[in-house]
Coordinates of C-alpha atoms in Angstrom, one line a residue:
Chain A
M1243 CA -81.5 58.4 -26.9
D1244 CA -80.5 56.1 -29.7
Y1245 CA -78.7 59.0 -31.4
F1246 CA -76.8 59.7 -28.1
L1247 CA -75.9 56.0 -27.8
E1248 CA -74.7 55.8 -31.3
I1249 CA -72.4 58.7 -30.8
F1250 CA -71.3 57.3 -27.5
W1251 CA -70.3 53.9 -29.0
G1252 CA -68.8 55.7 -32.0
G1253 CA -66.6 57.7 -29.6
L1254 CA -65.7 54.7 -27.6
T1255 CA -64.6 52.9 -30.8
R1256 CA -62.4 55.8 -31.9
G1257 CA -61.1 56.3 -28.4
S1258 CA -60.1 52.6 -28.2
I1259 CA -58.0 52.9 -31.3
Y1260 CA -56.4 56.2 -30.0
A1261 CA -55.7 54.4 -26.8
L1262 CA -54.0 51.4 -28.5
I1263 CA -51.7 53.7 -30.3
A1264 CA -51.2 56.1 -27.4
L1265 CA -49.9 53.1 -25.3
G1266 CA -46.9 52.8 -27.6
Y1267 CA -46.1 56.5 -27.2
T1268 CA -46.5 56.4 -23.5
M1269 CA -44.5 53.2 -22.9
V1270 CA -41.6 54.4 -24.9
Y1271 CA -41.7 57.8 -23.2
G1272 CA -41.8 56.1 -19.8
I1273 CA -38.6 54.2 -20.6
L1274 CA -36.6 56.5 -22.8
E1275 CA -38.2 59.9 -22.3
L1276 CA -38.4 60.0 -26.1
I1277 CA -41.5 60.9 -28.2
N1278 CA -41.3 58.2 -30.9
F1279 CA -42.8 60.2 -33.8
A1280 CA -42.3 57.2 -36.1
H1281 CA -44.9 55.3 -34.0
G1282 CA -47.8 56.4 -36.2
E1283 CA -46.0 55.0 -39.2
I1284 CA -45.7 51.6 -37.5
Y1285 CA -49.5 51.6 -37.3
M1286 CA -49.8 52.5 -41.0
I1287 CA -47.4 49.7 -41.9
G1288 CA -49.5 47.3 -39.8
A1289 CA -52.6 48.3 -41.8
F1290 CA -50.7 47.9 -45.1
T1291 CA -49.4 44.5 -44.2
A1292 CA -53.0 43.4 -43.3
L1293 CA -54.2 44.7 -46.6
I1294 CA -51.6 42.8 -48.6
V1295 CA -52.0 39.6 -46.6
S1296 CA -55.8 39.6 -46.7
T1297 CA -55.8 40.3 -50.5
A1298 CA -53.4 37.4 -51.0
L1299 CA -55.5 35.1 -48.9
A1300 CA -58.7 36.2 -50.6
M1301 CA -57.1 35.3 -53.9
A1302 CA -56.2 31.9 -52.4
G1303 CA -59.9 31.5 -51.7
M1304 CA -60.1 31.9 -48.0
K1305 CA -62.7 34.1 -46.3
G1306 CA -64.3 35.3 -43.2
L1307 CA -62.7 35.4 -39.8
T1308 CA -59.7 33.2 -40.7
V1309 CA -58.5 35.9 -43.1
F1310 CA -59.0 38.5 -40.4
I1311 CA -57.0 36.6 -37.8
L1312 CA -54.2 35.6 -40.1
A1313 CA -53.9 39.1 -41.5
S1314 CA -53.8 40.5 -38.0
V1315 CA -51.2 38.1 -36.7
L1316 CA -48.9 38.8 -39.7
A1317 CA -49.5 42.6 -39.4
V1318 CA -48.5 42.4 -35.7
I1319 CA -45.3 40.4 -36.4
Y1320 CA -44.3 42.6 -39.4
A1321 CA -45.0 45.9 -37.5
S1322 CA -43.1 44.7 -34.4
A1323 CA -40.1 43.9 -36.6
Y1324 CA -40.3 47.4 -37.9
G1325 CA -40.6 48.9 -34.4
F1326 CA -37.6 46.8 -33.2
T1327 CA -35.5 47.8 -36.2
V1328 CA -36.4 51.5 -36.0
E1329 CA -35.2 51.6 -32.4
K1330 CA -31.9 49.8 -33.3
I1331 CA -31.2 52.1 -36.3
A1332 CA -32.5 55.4 -35.2
Y1333 CA -32.5 55.6 -31.4
K1334 CA -30.0 53.2 -29.9
P1335 CA -26.9 55.0 -31.4
L1336 CA -28.2 58.2 -29.9
R1337 CA -28.9 57.0 -26.4
Q1338 CA -26.1 59.2 -24.9
A1339 CA -26.8 62.1 -27.1
P1340 CA -28.7 65.3 -26.0
R1341 CA -32.5 64.7 -25.9
L1342 CA -33.1 66.7 -29.0
S1343 CA -31.1 64.4 -31.3
P1344 CA -33.2 61.3 -31.0
L1345 CA -36.3 63.5 -31.3
I1346 CA -35.1 64.8 -34.7
S1347 CA -34.1 61.2 -35.6
A1348 CA -37.7 60.1 -34.8
I1349 CA -39.2 62.8 -37.1
G1350 CA -36.7 61.7 -39.8
M1351 CA -37.7 58.1 -39.4
S1352 CA -41.4 59.0 -39.6
I1353 CA -40.9 60.9 -42.9
F1354 CA -38.7 58.1 -44.3
L1355 CA -41.3 55.4 -43.6
Q1356 CA -44.1 57.5 -45.0
N1357 CA -42.2 58.0 -48.3
Y1358 CA -41.0 54.5 -48.4
V1359 CA -44.6 53.2 -48.3
L1360 CA -45.6 55.9 -50.8
L1361 CA -43.0 54.7 -53.2
A1362 CA -43.5 51.0 -52.6
Q1363 CA -47.3 51.2 -52.8
T1364 CA -49.2 54.2 -54.1
S1365 CA -50.2 57.7 -53.1
D1366 CA -53.9 56.8 -53.7
F1367 CA -56.3 55.6 -51.1
L1368 CA -56.6 51.8 -51.3
P1369 CA -59.9 50.1 -50.4
F1370 CA -59.5 47.9 -47.3
P1371 CA -61.7 44.9 -47.2
G1372 CA -64.2 44.7 -44.3
L1373 CA -62.5 41.8 -42.7
I1374 CA -64.9 41.6 -39.7
P1375 CA -68.2 39.9 -40.7
E1376 CA -71.6 41.1 -39.6
F1377 CA -72.7 39.0 -36.6
T1378 CA -76.3 38.0 -36.7
F1379 CA -76.6 38.4 -32.9
M1380 CA -75.7 42.0 -33.3
Q1381 CA -78.7 42.6 -35.7
P1382 CA -81.1 44.1 -33.1
Y1383 CA -78.5 46.7 -32.1
A1384 CA -77.3 47.5 -35.6
H1385 CA -78.7 51.0 -35.5
I1386 CA -76.6 51.8 -32.5
I1387 CA -73.4 49.8 -32.8
G1388 CA -72.1 47.7 -35.7
S1389 CA -70.3 44.4 -35.4
T1390 CA -67.0 46.0 -36.4
E1391 CA -67.3 48.6 -33.6
M1392 CA -68.2 45.8 -31.2
V1393 CA -65.1 43.8 -32.2
I1394 CA -62.9 46.9 -31.9
I1395 CA -64.1 47.8 -28.4
S1396 CA -63.9 44.2 -27.0
T1397 CA -60.5 43.5 -28.6
T1398 CA -59.1 46.7 -27.1
A1399 CA -60.6 45.9 -23.7
L1400 CA -59.0 42.4 -23.8
I1401 CA -55.6 43.8 -24.9
M1402 CA -55.7 46.4 -22.1
L1403 CA -56.4 43.7 -19.6
L1404 CA -53.6 41.4 -20.9
L1405 CA -51.2 44.4 -20.9
T1406 CA -52.0 45.2 -17.3
V1407 CA -51.4 41.7 -16.2
F1408 CA -48.1 41.7 -18.2
I1409 CA -46.8 44.9 -16.7
K1410 CA -47.9 44.0 -13.2
F1411 CA -46.9 40.3 -12.8
T1412 CA -44.4 39.1 -15.4
R1413 CA -40.7 39.6 -14.9
M1414 CA -40.3 41.6 -18.1
G1415 CA -43.2 43.8 -16.9
K1416 CA -41.4 44.4 -13.6
A1417 CA -38.1 45.0 -15.4
M1418 CA -39.9 47.6 -17.6
R1419 CA -41.3 49.4 -14.5
A1420 CA -37.9 49.3 -12.9
T1421 CA -36.2 50.7 -16.0
A1422 CA -38.8 53.5 -16.2
Q1423 CA -38.2 54.5 -12.6
D1424 CA -34.4 54.5 -12.6
R1425 CA -32.5 53.2 -15.6
N1426 CA -29.1 53.0 -14.0
M1427 CA -30.4 51.3 -10.9
A1428 CA -32.2 48.8 -13.1
M1429 CA -28.9 47.9 -14.7
L1430 CA -27.3 47.7 -11.2
V1431 CA -29.7 45.0 -10.2
G1432 CA -28.8 43.1 -13.3
I1433 CA -31.4 44.1 -15.8
D1434 CA -30.3 44.1 -19.4
I1435 CA -32.0 47.4 -20.4
N1436 CA -31.3 46.9 -24.1
K1437 CA -33.6 43.9 -23.9
V1438 CA -36.2 45.9 -22.0
I1439 CA -36.1 48.7 -24.5
S1440 CA -36.4 46.4 -27.5
S1441 CA -39.3 44.6 -25.8
T1442 CA -41.0 47.9 -25.2
F1443 CA -40.8 48.9 -28.9
I1444 CA -42.0 45.4 -30.0
L1445 CA -44.9 45.5 -27.6
G1446 CA -45.9 49.1 -28.5
S1447 CA -45.6 48.3 -32.3
A1448 CA -47.8 45.2 -31.9
L1449 CA -50.5 47.3 -30.2
A1450 CA -50.3 49.9 -32.9
A1451 CA -50.6 47.2 -35.6
V1452 CA -53.7 45.8 -34.0
G1453 CA -55.1 49.3 -33.9
G1454 CA -54.2 49.7 -37.6
V1455 CA -55.9 46.5 -38.7
L1456 CA -59.0 47.3 -36.7
I1457 CA -59.5 50.8 -37.8
A1458 CA -58.7 50.1 -41.4
S1459 CA -61.4 47.4 -41.6
H1460 CA -63.8 49.9 -39.9
I1461 CA -63.1 52.9 -42.2
G1462 CA -62.5 50.8 -45.3
R1463 CA -59.6 52.6 -47.0
I1464 CA -56.0 53.4 -46.2
N1465 CA -53.1 55.3 -47.7
F1466 CA -49.5 56.1 -46.7
Y1467 CA -50.6 59.2 -44.7
I1468 CA -53.0 57.7 -42.2
G1469 CA -50.2 57.1 -39.7
F1470 CA -49.4 60.7 -39.4
I1471 CA -52.9 61.8 -38.5
A1472 CA -53.5 58.9 -36.2
G1473 CA -50.1 59.4 -34.6
I1474 CA -50.7 63.0 -33.8
K1475 CA -54.1 62.2 -32.3
A1476 CA -52.8 59.3 -30.3
F1477 CA -49.9 61.5 -29.1
T1478 CA -52.5 64.1 -28.0
A1479 CA -54.3 61.3 -26.2
A1480 CA -51.1 60.3 -24.4
V1481 CA -50.4 63.9 -23.3
L1482 CA -54.0 64.4 -22.3
G1483 CA -53.9 61.4 -20.0
G1484 CA -50.4 62.2 -18.7
I1485 CA -47.5 60.9 -20.8
G1486 CA -45.6 58.0 -19.3
S1487 CA -48.7 56.7 -17.6
I1488 CA -50.5 53.6 -19.0
P1489 CA -53.9 54.1 -17.5
G1490 CA -53.5 57.8 -18.5
A1491 CA -53.0 56.8 -22.2
V1492 CA -56.2 54.7 -22.1
L1493 CA -58.2 57.4 -20.4
G1494 CA -56.8 60.1 -22.7
G1495 CA -57.7 58.0 -25.8
L1496 CA -61.2 57.5 -24.6
V1497 CA -61.7 61.1 -23.6
L1498 CA -60.4 62.3 -27.0
G1499 CA -62.6 59.8 -28.9
W1500 CA -65.7 61.0 -27.1
T1501 CA -64.8 64.7 -27.4
E1502 CA -64.4 64.3 -31.2
S1503 CA -67.5 62.1 -31.5
F1504 CA -69.8 64.4 -29.6
A1505 CA -68.4 67.5 -31.3
T1506 CA -69.2 65.8 -34.7
G1507 CA -72.5 64.5 -33.6
Y1508 CA -74.0 67.7 -32.0
V1509 CA -72.1 70.5 -33.6
S1510 CA -70.4 69.7 -36.9
S1511 CA -67.8 67.4 -38.2
D1512 CA -65.8 70.4 -39.3
Y1513 CA -65.2 71.2 -35.7
E1514 CA -64.1 67.8 -34.6
D1515 CA -60.4 68.7 -34.3
V1516 CA -61.1 72.2 -32.9
F1517 CA -62.9 70.6 -30.0
A1518 CA -60.3 67.9 -29.5
F1519 CA -57.4 70.3 -29.3
A1520 CA -59.3 73.0 -27.4
F1521 CA -60.0 70.3 -24.8
L1522 CA -56.3 69.4 -24.8
V1523 CA -55.3 73.0 -24.2
L1524 CA -57.8 73.4 -21.4
I1525 CA -56.5 70.2 -19.7
L1526 CA -53.0 71.3 -20.0
I1527 CA -53.8 74.7 -18.5
F1528 CA -55.5 73.2 -15.5
R1529 CA -53.6 69.9 -15.1
P1530 CA -50.2 70.4 -16.7
S1531 CA -49.2 66.8 -16.2
G1532 CA -52.3 65.4 -17.7
L1533 CA -55.5 63.8 -16.4
V1534 CA -53.9 61.1 -14.2
G1535 CA -50.4 62.6 -14.1
R1536 CA -49.3 63.6 -10.6
K1537 CA -46.0 65.3 -9.8
T1538 CA -44.3 61.9 -9.9
I1539 CA -46.0 60.0 -12.7
Q1540 CA -46.2 56.2 -12.4
K1541 CA -44.3 55.5 -15.5
V1542 CA -45.0 52.3 -17.5
Chain B
M1265 CA -13.9 43.9 17.3
P1266 CA -14.8 41.0 15.0
Q1267 CA -11.2 39.9 14.3
T1268 CA -11.9 36.3 15.0
F1269 CA -13.5 35.8 11.6
P1270 CA -11.5 33.6 9.2
Q1271 CA -9.1 35.9 7.4
N1272 CA -6.2 35.8 4.9
K1273 CA -8.1 34.4 2.0
G1274 CA -7.3 35.8 -1.4
S1275 CA -8.5 39.2 -2.6
V1276 CA -11.9 39.3 -4.2
L1277 CA -11.5 42.8 -5.4
D1278 CA -8.3 44.4 -6.7
I1279 CA -8.1 48.0 -7.8
V1280 CA -4.9 48.9 -9.6
N1281 CA -3.8 52.5 -10.3
L1282 CA -7.4 53.6 -10.8
T1283 CA -7.6 57.1 -12.2
M1284 CA -10.6 59.1 -13.2
N1285 CA -10.7 62.5 -14.8
F1286 CA -13.7 64.7 -15.3
G1287 CA -12.5 67.1 -18.0
G1288 CA -9.5 68.8 -16.3
L1289 CA -10.5 67.6 -12.8
R1290 CA -8.7 64.5 -11.5
A1291 CA -11.3 62.9 -9.2
I1292 CA -9.3 59.8 -8.4
D1293 CA -5.5 59.7 -8.8
A1294 CA -3.9 56.3 -9.2
V1295 CA -5.6 54.6 -6.3
N1296 CA -4.7 51.0 -5.3
L1297 CA -7.2 49.2 -3.1
H1298 CA -8.1 45.6 -2.4
V1299 CA -10.7 43.7 -0.4
K1300 CA -10.2 40.1 0.8
Q1301 CA -12.7 37.4 1.2
W1302 CA -15.0 37.9 4.2
E1303 CA -13.4 41.2 5.0
I1304 CA -15.3 44.4 5.9
V1305 CA -13.4 47.3 4.5
A1306 CA -14.3 51.0 5.1
L1307 CA -13.5 53.8 2.7
I1308 CA -13.4 57.1 4.5
G1309 CA -12.4 60.7 3.8
P1310 CA -13.8 64.2 3.6
N1311 CA -16.5 65.1 1.2
G1312 CA -15.4 65.3 -2.4
A1313 CA -12.4 62.9 -1.8
G1314 CA -13.5 60.6 -4.6
K1315 CA -15.0 57.8 -2.6
T1316 CA -18.3 57.5 -4.5
T1317 CA -16.4 57.9 -7.8
I1318 CA -14.5 54.7 -6.9
F1319 CA -17.8 53.0 -6.3
N1320 CA -19.1 54.2 -9.6
C1321 CA -16.0 52.9 -11.4
I1322 CA -16.3 49.5 -9.7
T1323 CA -19.9 49.0 -10.6
G1324 CA -19.5 50.2 -14.2
L1325 CA -21.4 53.5 -14.0
Y1326 CA -18.2 55.3 -14.9
K1327 CA -15.5 54.2 -17.3
P1328 CA -12.2 54.9 -15.5
T1329 CA -9.6 57.1 -17.4
A1330 CA -6.8 54.7 -16.5
G1331 CA -6.2 51.7 -14.2
D1332 CA -7.8 48.4 -13.8
I1333 CA -10.4 46.6 -11.7
F1334 CA -10.0 42.9 -11.2
I1335 CA -12.5 40.6 -9.4
Q1336 CA -12.0 37.1 -8.2
P1337 CA -15.2 35.6 -6.8
P1338 CA -14.5 32.8 -4.3
G1339 CA -13.7 29.6 -6.3
R1340 CA -13.7 31.4 -9.6
K1341 CA -11.1 32.8 -12.0
R1342 CA -9.6 36.3 -11.7
K1343 CA -11.3 38.6 -14.2
R1344 CA -10.8 42.1 -15.4
V1345 CA -14.1 44.0 -15.2
T1346 CA -12.9 47.5 -16.2
G1347 CA -15.4 49.1 -18.6
M1348 CA -17.8 46.1 -18.6
K1349 CA -21.5 46.7 -19.0
I1350 CA -23.3 47.5 -15.7
H1351 CA -25.7 44.6 -15.7
K1352 CA -22.9 42.1 -16.5
I1353 CA -20.9 43.4 -13.6
T1354 CA -23.9 42.8 -11.4
K1355 CA -24.2 39.3 -12.7
R1356 CA -20.6 38.6 -11.8
G1357 CA -21.4 39.3 -8.2
M1358 CA -21.1 42.9 -7.1
A1359 CA -24.1 44.8 -5.7
R1360 CA -24.3 48.3 -4.2
T1361 CA -26.5 50.8 -2.4
F1362 CA -26.5 54.5 -2.8
Q1363 CA -25.9 57.5 -0.6
N1364 CA -29.3 58.9 -1.5
I1365 CA -31.7 55.9 -1.5
R1366 CA -32.5 54.6 -4.9
I1367 CA -35.2 52.0 -4.4
F1368 CA -37.9 51.5 -7.0
S1369 CA -40.4 53.7 -5.0
N1370 CA -43.5 52.8 -6.9
M1371 CA -43.1 49.1 -6.4
T1372 CA -43.7 47.1 -3.3
A1373 CA -40.9 46.0 -1.0
L1374 CA -41.3 42.4 -2.3
E1375 CA -41.2 43.5 -5.9
N1376 CA -38.0 45.4 -5.3
V1377 CA -36.3 42.3 -4.0
M1378 CA -37.8 40.1 -6.7
I1379 CA -36.3 42.4 -9.3
G1380 CA -32.9 41.7 -7.7
R1381 CA -33.5 38.0 -7.8
H1382 CA -34.3 38.0 -11.5
C1383 CA -30.7 38.3 -12.5
R1384 CA -30.0 34.9 -10.9
T1385 CA -32.8 33.1 -12.7
K1386 CA -33.3 32.0 -16.3
A1387 CA -36.8 32.4 -17.6
G1388 CA -36.9 34.6 -20.6
V1389 CA -39.9 36.3 -22.3
W1390 CA -41.3 33.2 -23.9
E1391 CA -41.0 31.1 -20.8
A1392 CA -42.8 33.8 -18.9
V1393 CA -45.6 33.8 -21.4
L1394 CA -45.9 30.0 -21.7
K1395 CA -45.4 29.3 -18.0
N1396 CA -44.3 25.7 -18.1
K1397 CA -43.7 23.7 -14.9
R1398 CA -40.1 24.7 -14.5
T1399 CA -40.9 28.4 -14.9
R1400 CA -43.7 28.3 -12.4
K1401 CA -41.5 26.6 -9.9
E1402 CA -38.8 29.2 -10.5
E1403 CA -41.3 32.0 -10.0
K1404 CA -42.4 30.4 -6.7
D1405 CA -38.8 30.1 -5.6
I1406 CA -38.2 33.7 -6.4
V1407 CA -41.1 34.8 -4.2
S1408 CA -40.1 32.6 -1.3
Q1409 CA -36.4 33.5 -1.5
S1410 CA -37.4 37.2 -1.6
Y1411 CA -39.5 36.7 1.6
N1412 CA -36.5 35.2 3.3
I1413 CA -34.2 38.1 2.3
L1414 CA -36.8 40.6 3.6
A1415 CA -37.0 38.7 6.8
K1416 CA -33.3 38.9 7.2
V1417 CA -33.3 42.7 7.2
G1418 CA -36.4 42.8 9.4
L1419 CA -39.0 43.8 6.8
T1420 CA -41.4 40.9 7.1
Q1421 CA -44.2 43.3 8.1
A1422 CA -43.7 45.5 5.1
V1423 CA -43.6 43.0 2.1
N1424 CA -46.6 44.5 0.3
E1425 CA -46.1 48.1 1.2
L1426 CA -45.1 50.4 -1.6
A1427 CA -41.4 51.2 -1.1
K1428 CA -42.1 55.0 -1.0
N1429 CA -44.4 54.6 2.0
L1430 CA -41.8 52.9 4.2
P1431 CA -40.0 54.8 6.9
Y1432 CA -36.5 56.1 6.1
G1433 CA -34.6 53.4 8.0
A1434 CA -36.7 50.7 6.4
Q1435 CA -36.0 52.1 3.0
R1436 CA -32.3 51.8 3.7
R1437 CA -32.6 48.2 4.7
L1438 CA -34.8 47.5 1.7
E1439 CA -32.0 48.8 -0.5
I1440 CA -29.6 46.5 1.2
A1441 CA -32.1 43.6 0.8
R1442 CA -32.4 44.3 -2.9
A1443 CA -28.6 44.3 -3.3
M1444 CA -28.4 41.0 -1.4
A1445 CA -31.0 39.5 -3.7
T1446 CA -28.5 39.6 -6.6
E1447 CA -26.3 37.2 -4.6
P1448 CA -23.1 39.3 -4.5
F1449 CA -19.7 38.1 -3.3
L1450 CA -19.0 41.8 -2.6
L1451 CA -21.5 44.2 -1.2
L1452 CA -20.7 47.9 -1.7
L1453 CA -22.5 50.2 0.8
D1454 CA -22.4 53.9 0.1
E1455 CA -23.0 55.7 3.4
P1456 CA -25.5 53.2 4.8
A1457 CA -25.9 55.1 8.0
A1458 CA -26.5 58.5 6.4
G1459 CA -29.5 60.2 8.1
M1460 CA -30.0 57.5 10.6
N1461 CA -30.5 58.1 14.3
P1462 CA -28.1 56.4 16.8
Y1463 CA -30.5 53.5 17.5
E1464 CA -30.9 52.8 13.7
T1465 CA -27.2 53.0 13.3
K1466 CA -26.7 50.4 15.9
E1467 CA -29.2 48.1 14.2
L1468 CA -27.3 48.7 11.0
D1469 CA -24.0 47.8 12.7
E1470 CA -25.5 44.4 13.7
L1471 CA -27.0 43.9 10.3
I1472 CA -23.7 44.4 8.5
L1473 CA -21.9 42.0 10.7
R1474 CA -24.7 39.5 10.4
I1475 CA -24.7 39.7 6.6
R1476 CA -21.0 38.9 6.6
E1477 CA -21.5 36.1 9.0
E1478 CA -24.5 34.5 7.4
E1479 CA -23.9 35.1 3.7
R1480 CA -20.1 34.8 3.9
I1481 CA -19.4 37.8 1.7
S1482 CA -17.1 40.8 1.7
I1483 CA -18.3 44.3 2.3
L1484 CA -16.7 47.6 1.1
M1485 CA -18.4 50.6 2.6
I1486 CA -18.1 54.4 2.4
E1487 CA -19.2 55.9 5.8
H1488 CA -18.8 59.1 7.7
D1489 CA -20.1 57.7 11.1
M1490 CA -16.8 57.0 12.7
K1491 CA -18.3 54.9 15.5
L1492 CA -19.8 52.5 12.9
V1493 CA -16.6 52.5 10.9
M1494 CA -14.4 51.7 13.9
S1495 CA -16.7 49.0 15.3
V1496 CA -17.3 46.9 12.1
S1497 CA -14.3 47.3 9.8
D1498 CA -11.3 45.1 9.6
R1499 CA -9.3 47.6 7.5
I1500 CA -9.8 51.2 6.6
Y1501 CA -8.7 53.2 3.6
V1502 CA -8.5 57.0 3.9
M1503 CA -8.9 59.2 0.9
D1504 CA -8.4 63.0 0.4
Y1505 CA -8.5 65.0 -2.8
G1506 CA -8.6 61.8 -5.0
E1507 CA -5.6 60.2 -3.4
K1508 CA -5.2 57.4 -0.9
I1509 CA -3.5 59.0 2.1
A1510 CA -3.6 56.1 4.5
E1511 CA -4.6 52.5 5.1
G1512 CA -4.6 50.2 8.1
S1513 CA -6.6 48.7 11.0
P1514 CA -9.0 51.0 12.9
S1515 CA -6.5 51.5 15.7
E1516 CA -3.7 52.4 13.2
I1517 CA -6.0 54.9 11.5
R1518 CA -7.0 56.5 14.7
E1519 CA -3.4 57.3 15.5
N1520 CA -2.4 58.4 12.0
H1521 CA -1.3 62.1 11.8
V1522 CA -2.0 62.4 8.1
V1523 CA -5.5 61.3 8.6
I1524 CA -6.1 63.7 11.5
K1525 CA -4.7 66.5 9.5
A1526 CA -7.0 65.7 6.5
Y1527 CA -10.0 65.8 8.8
L1528 CA -9.1 68.6 11.2
G1529 CA -6.7 70.7 9.3
E1530 CA -3.0 71.5 10.1
E1531 CA -2.0 71.6 13.8
F1532 CA -0.1 74.6 14.8
D1533 CA 1.1 76.1 18.0
A1534 CA -0.7 79.2 19.2

């Protein structure tokens, strides 16, 4: 039973991270119908920023949770700025272009950012400090779930809750939903959709950065390539849940996390991806618009 | 006929030599048109005459090939709006509805109207997050104003219904309510009676007159239902093949031979 629970929580941890990144894909898709392939790189940049900031702060003699929080905040700000800029440079000029053009532009941006970090940093794996301390109250459960995993799961849950409130009740949230449903009509009721689109990119990038910091301190090492892998997985999660749908992204992330985790735990870690993608294929055969996707998806 | 209403104020909308080409096709050919303050003007003509294209040019969805669109909201300066961004045109006071209803179907009726209100309020992202006293009051005002607007179009019962679950006539009225929420000085209605039964059309007739009366705004509408057109409009423009072929009061239009020809074809002796 303990083994099962350990795998269960492990899967939930993984799934939470996938969900955090998948939200960025799904929100951008909801508004622009664009797969933002550079999104994984934003997550990687978030992790790198946190590494640099936390190293600097550690040299300045700070430790513990303060470092973690400061590093996270700066990572979020920096990554959001990247997300905002990528949209302005690579997607906004192509808004009237055929749908394939911004897609190619996104792939180009992804390759550019990877290589930019590769050149500015290094191609080697860098050790990432375990920023989240071991809580003493977690000791009795340490064989099932670690403190880091607990922090990841609860942070993600909190963020999902805040995001739901934001989308549902704030005026920017309403403007986002309106833009996703009918962009021209949104403009006709006076919504500045450039602002809405920028906000979507900023929000999505912030979520990805949080994911980047959390998973980096869990796994303990990063390099320039982590964004690509995580991006593909999170994209899979978004499609699995029904791209364009926010609850779908969360559900898709969790399902993908558990599938991988149980495949690793009960079969072999070599088959983790095989199971994950086989599951995706099955879902797409039987529910082409994803788990929660209906004919008309509730976008953003 | 509601001819008693105060007339002869200045134009609020002036369209000068408006031309729109789609590739080789001339959809609108040098059309001149104006709407005065508090006036209800109808734009009629056979399908494909270019009526909706004019609406799309006015509201900024299309950039006209040539010609100019001027607006002069009551008490404000005359301003050229040709080629302006859509949301800026809306902020200057023009709102429209569509032939095929375009409400935000996955939002409630109240949310639809609130979205319209937002362009008249200030709170940005930070205020919305921080929620100071002024912002909270503004949010409250938006909700109560939105309730009022919904009451005016008779949708008090439906405030929390998802828009897509409303009956057809109610969706039409919701679209008008959302347009009203942006506080326009000119309301553009694109076939408001399309698909309505005679009873609903009569209600719409009253609603249009009441909106003019209570909100003191001008209305420009495209409509095929001649009974509605003749009973509410002060003036009528008739279009055919992208050109304006006639204008005048309802009684003048009814007698106009060019108009009858456009609708019924050439008369000839058998």
